[in-house]
CSV table of C-alpha atoms in Angstrom, one decimal:
chain,number,residue,atom,x,y,z
C,129,MET,CA,0.0,0.1,-0.1
C,130,LYS,CA,1.1,3.3,-0.7
C,131,LYS,CA,2.2,5.6,2.1
C,132,ASN,CA,-0.3,8.2,1.1
C,133,LYS,CA,-3.2,5.9,1.5
C,134,TRP,CA,-1.7,4.7,5.1
C,135,ASN,CA,-2.2,8.5,6.1
C,136,GLY,CA,-5.7,8.5,6.1
C,137,THR,CA,-6.0,5.4,8.2
C,138,VAL,CA,-3.5,6.6,10.5
C,139,LEU,CA,-5.1,9.9,11.0
C,140,PHE,CA,-8.5,8.2,11.5
C,141,VAL,CA,-7.2,5.8,14.1
C,142,PHE,CA,-5.4,8.8,16.0
C,143,VAL,CA,-8.7,11.0,16.0
C,144,PHE,CA,-10.7,8.0,17.2
C,145,ILE,CA,-8.0,7.4,20.2
C,146,ILE,CA,-8.3,11.1,20.9
C,147,THR,CA,-12.1,11.1,21.0
C,148,ILE,CA,-12.2,8.3,23.1
C,149,VAL,CA,-10.0,9.5,25.7
C,150,ALA,CA,-11.5,12.9,25.9
C,151,VAL,CA,-15.0,11.4,26.3
C,152,TYR,CA,-13.8,8.8,28.8
C,153,TRP,CA,-12.5,11.6,30.9
C,154,PHE,CA,-15.5,13.5,30.6
C,155,ILE,CA,-17.7,10.6,31.8
C,156,LYS,CA,-15.7,10.3,35.1
C,157,SER,CA,-16.0,14.2,35.5
C,158,ASP,CA,-18.6,16.0,37.7
C,159,TYR,CA,-20.1,17.8,34.5
C,160,TYR,CA,-21.3,14.4,32.8
C,161,PRO,CA,-24.6,13.9,34.9
C,162,ILE,CA,-25.6,17.5,34.3
C,163,LEU,CA,-25.3,17.2,30.5
C,164,ASN,CA,-26.8,13.6,30.6
C,165,SER,CA,-29.8,15.1,32.4
C,166,TRP,CA,-30.2,18.0,30.0
C,167,ILE,CA,-29.8,15.8,26.9
C,168,GLN,CA,-32.3,13.2,28.3
C,169,SER,CA,-34.6,15.9,28.8
C,170,ASN,CA,-34.3,17.3,25.4
C,171,MET,CA,-33.6,14.1,23.2
C,172,ILE,CA,-35.6,15.0,20.3
C,173,LEU,CA,-33.7,18.6,20.0
C,174,TYR,CA,-30.4,16.7,20.8
C,175,ALA,CA,-30.9,14.1,18.1
C,176,ILE,CA,-31.8,16.7,15.2
C,177,SER,CA,-29.1,18.9,16.4
C,178,LEU,CA,-26.7,15.8,15.8
C,179,PHE,CA,-28.3,15.0,12.7
C,180,ILE,CA,-27.6,18.4,11.2
C,181,ILE,CA,-24.0,18.4,12.4
C,182,LYS,CA,-23.4,15.2,10.9
C,183,VAL,CA,-24.7,16.3,7.4
C,184,ILE,CA,-22.8,20.0,7.5
C,185,GLY,CA,-19.8,18.0,8.6
C,186,ILE,CA,-20.0,15.9,5.4
C,187,LEU,CA,-20.3,18.8,3.3
C,188,TRP,CA,-18.0,21.2,4.9
C,189,PRO,CA,-14.9,19.4,5.9
C,190,PRO,CA,-13.4,21.2,8.5
C,191,ILE,CA,-16.3,19.9,10.8
C,192,SER,CA,-16.0,16.3,11.8
C,193,GLY,CA,-19.7,15.2,12.4
C,194,GLY,CA,-18.5,11.7,13.4
C,195,ILE,CA,-16.6,12.8,16.4
C,196,PHE,CA,-19.9,14.3,17.9
C,197,THR,CA,-21.9,11.2,17.2
C,198,LEU,CA,-19.1,9.0,18.7
C,199,ALA,CA,-18.9,11.2,21.8
C,200,SER,CA,-22.6,10.9,21.9
C,201,ILE,CA,-22.8,7.3,22.8
C,202,PRO,CA,-22.8,7.6,26.6
C,203,PHE,CA,-25.8,9.6,26.1
C,204,LEU,CA,-27.7,7.7,23.4
C,205,GLY,CA,-26.3,4.3,23.4
C,206,TRP,CA,-24.1,3.1,20.4
C,207,LYS,CA,-27.3,1.9,18.3
C,208,THR,CA,-29.0,5.4,18.4
C,209,ALA,CA,-25.7,7.0,18.0
C,210,PHE,CA,-24.7,5.2,15.0
C,211,THR,CA,-28.1,5.4,13.5
C,212,ILE,CA,-28.1,9.0,13.6
C,213,ASP,CA,-24.5,9.0,12.2
C,214,MET,CA,-25.4,6.7,9.3
C,215,ILE,CA,-28.6,8.6,8.4
C,216,GLY,CA,-26.9,11.9,8.5
C,217,SER,CA,-23.9,10.6,6.4
C,218,THR,CA,-26.1,9.2,3.8
C,219,VAL,CA,-27.9,12.4,3.3
C,220,GLY,CA,-24.8,14.6,3.5
C,221,GLY,CA,-23.2,12.1,1.1
C,222,THR,CA,-26.1,12.2,-1.2
C,223,ILE,CA,-25.9,16.0,-1.4
C,224,ALA,CA,-22.1,16.0,-1.8
C,225,TYR,CA,-22.1,13.3,-4.7
C,226,MET,CA,-24.8,15.5,-6.4
C,227,LEU,CA,-22.8,18.6,-6.0
C,228,GLY,CA,-19.6,16.5,-7.2
C,229,LYS,CA,-21.3,15.3,-10.3
C,230,LYS,CA,-22.7,18.8,-11.5
C,231,TYR,CA,-19.9,21.1,-10.7
C,232,GLY,CA,-16.9,18.6,-11.2
C,233,PHE,CA,-13.2,19.1,-10.2
C,234,PRO,CA,-13.1,23.0,-10.0
C,235,PHE,CA,-15.9,22.8,-7.4
C,236,LEU,CA,-13.9,20.3,-5.4
C,237,ASN,CA,-10.6,22.3,-5.5
C,238,LYS,CA,-12.4,25.0,-3.5
C,239,ILE,CA,-13.6,22.7,-0.5
C,240,LEU,CA,-11.0,20.1,-0.4
C,241,ASP,CA,-7.2,19.9,0.0
C,242,THR,CA,-5.3,19.9,-3.4
C,243,SER,CA,-3.5,16.5,-2.5
C,244,ILE,CA,-7.0,14.9,-2.0
C,245,VAL,CA,-8.4,16.2,-5.3
C,246,GLU,CA,-5.1,15.0,-7.1
C,247,LYS,CA,-5.9,11.5,-5.6
C,248,ILE,CA,-9.7,11.4,-6.9
C,249,LYS,CA,-8.2,12.3,-10.4
C,250,ARG,CA,-5.6,9.2,-10.4
C,251,ILE,CA,-8.4,6.9,-9.4
C,252,LYS,CA,-9.3,4.3,-11.9
C,253,ILE,CA,-12.3,2.2,-10.9
C,254,LYS,CA,-12.7,-1.6,-12.6
C,255,LYS,CA,-15.8,-2.0,-14.2
C,256,GLY,CA,-18.3,-3.8,-12.5
C,257,LYS,CA,-16.5,-3.0,-9.2
C,258,GLU,CA,-18.1,0.2,-8.2
C,259,ILE,CA,-19.7,-0.8,-5.1
C,260,GLU,CA,-16.7,-2.8,-3.6
C,261,ALA,CA,-14.5,0.4,-4.8
C,262,VAL,CA,-16.6,2.6,-2.8
C,263,PHE,CA,-16.3,0.7,0.3
C,264,VAL,CA,-12.6,0.0,0.0
C,265,TYR,CA,-12.0,3.6,-0.3
C,266,ARG,CA,-14.3,4.4,2.6
C,267,LEU,CA,-12.1,2.4,4.5
C,268,LEU,CA,-8.3,3.3,3.2
C,269,PHE,CA,-9.2,7.1,3.3
C,270,GLY,CA,-10.6,6.8,6.8
C,271,SER,CA,-13.4,8.7,8.2
C,272,VAL,CA,-11.6,11.9,8.7
C,273,ILE,CA,-11.8,12.8,5.0
C,274,VAL,CA,-15.1,10.6,4.0
C,275,GLU,CA,-16.6,13.7,2.3
C,276,ALA,CA,-13.7,13.0,-0.5
C,277,ILE,CA,-15.5,9.7,-1.2
C,278,TYR,CA,-18.5,11.1,-1.5
C,279,TYR,CA,-17.7,14.0,-3.6
C,280,GLY,CA,-15.1,12.0,-5.8
C,281,ALA,CA,-17.9,9.6,-6.6
C,282,GLY,CA,-20.1,12.4,-8.2
C,283,VAL,CA,-17.2,13.5,-10.1
C,284,LEU,CA,-16.1,10.0,-11.2
C,285,LYS,CA,-19.7,9.8,-12.4
C,286,ILE,CA,-20.1,6.2,-10.4
C,287,HIS,CA,-23.8,5.2,-10.9
C,288,PHE,CA,-25.8,6.7,-8.0
C,289,GLY,CA,-27.4,3.3,-6.9
C,290,LYS,CA,-24.0,1.5,-7.0
C,291,PHE,CA,-22.6,4.5,-5.0
C,292,LEU,CA,-25.3,4.4,-2.4
C,293,ILE,CA,-25.1,0.6,-2.0
C,294,GLY,CA,-21.3,0.8,-1.5
C,295,VAL,CA,-21.9,4.0,1.1
C,296,THR,CA,-24.3,1.9,3.1
C,297,LEU,CA,-22.4,-1.3,3.3
C,298,SER,CA,-19.3,0.5,4.4
C,299,HIS,CA,-21.2,2.2,7.0
C,300,LEU,CA,-22.5,-0.8,8.4
C,301,LEU,CA,-19.4,-3.0,8.3
C,302,ILE,CA,-17.1,-0.3,9.3
C,303,GLY,CA,-19.2,1.7,11.5
C,304,ILE,CA,-20.7,-0.7,13.8
C,305,PRO,CA,-17.6,-2.3,15.1
C,306,ILE,CA,-16.2,1.3,15.4
C,307,PHE,CA,-19.1,2.3,17.7
C,308,ILE,CA,-19.4,-0.9,19.6
C,309,LEU,CA,-15.8,-0.7,20.4
C,310,ALA,CA,-16.3,2.7,21.7
C,311,SER,CA,-19.3,1.8,23.4
C,312,THR,CA,-17.1,-1.1,25.1
C,313,ILE,CA,-14.4,1.2,26.0
C,314,PHE,CA,-16.7,3.6,27.7
C,315,SER,CA,-18.5,0.8,29.7
C,316,GLY,CA,-15.0,-0.7,30.6
C,317,ALA,CA,-15.9,-4.2,29.4
C,318,ASN,CA,-13.7,-6.6,27.8
C,319,ILE,CA,-12.5,-5.3,24.0
C,320,VAL,CA,-10.3,-8.0,23.2
C,321,LEU,CA,-12.6,-9.8,20.7
C,322,THR,CA,-13.8,-6.5,19.2
C,323,ILE,CA,-10.2,-5.0,18.7
C,324,SER,CA,-9.2,-8.5,17.1
C,325,LEU,CA,-12.3,-8.5,14.6
C,326,ALA,CA,-11.5,-4.8,13.6
C,327,ILE,CA,-8.0,-5.8,12.8
C,328,MET,CA,-8.9,-8.7,10.8
C,329,ALA,CA,-11.2,-6.7,8.9
C,330,LEU,CA,-8.7,-4.2,8.1
C,331,ILE,CA,-6.0,-6.6,6.9
C,332,PHE,CA,-8.7,-8.4,4.5
C,333,ILE,CA,-9.7,-5.0,2.7
C,334,ILE,CA,-5.8,-4.0,2.4
C,335,LYS,CA,-5.2,-7.6,0.9
C,336,THR,CA,-7.9,-7.4,-1.4
C,337,LYS,CA,-7.8,-3.9,-2.7
C,338,GLY,CA,-6.0,-4.8,-6.1
C,339,ARG,CA,-9.4,-6.3,-7.4
C,340,TYR,CA,-11.2,-3.0,-7.5
C,341,PHE,CA,-8.5,-0.5,-8.8
C,342,GLU,CA,-6.8,-0.4,-12.1
């Protein structure tokens, strides 16, 4: 694997660890009961706000909506937090796809780093492997720059149906283990099995990536 593809994964792992440590510290602080009480009393407002932040985070890269949904696990539970994350990601991703498809690379140059745009330009997806390609790049790029996959799919004119399937599968197969892992850490339970499965999945995707790109 090329070094620049490792960078996205490493950055994602780093952000994930920092988020987990920060939230874990907050749970142990005196502020947690206060915030938790407010959220439980304003659940609908909080869920809607979280959804909006997630969508904006996809459309405007400087905001990482995934951090907020991940940090909401102690208040909502991992299933609810993940559901909001997935719905927000799908809605935001669909909008990003449409914008990328309509306005092309000139638009991407305005909202994404030049190096990321150049990576997208170099992508050559094998015919008939569009769904798998979206899934693989979703993992290799990491959640930190997931908007690149959404915008890029539109620019590369991947069929919308295949794009949506790839995004949905990647979110389920990658997102669920991540949210379960975070929830397990927050609860202080045994995490050896979850970590092992995550590592096995990562190795499998890396080893088979050549099937989907030219």
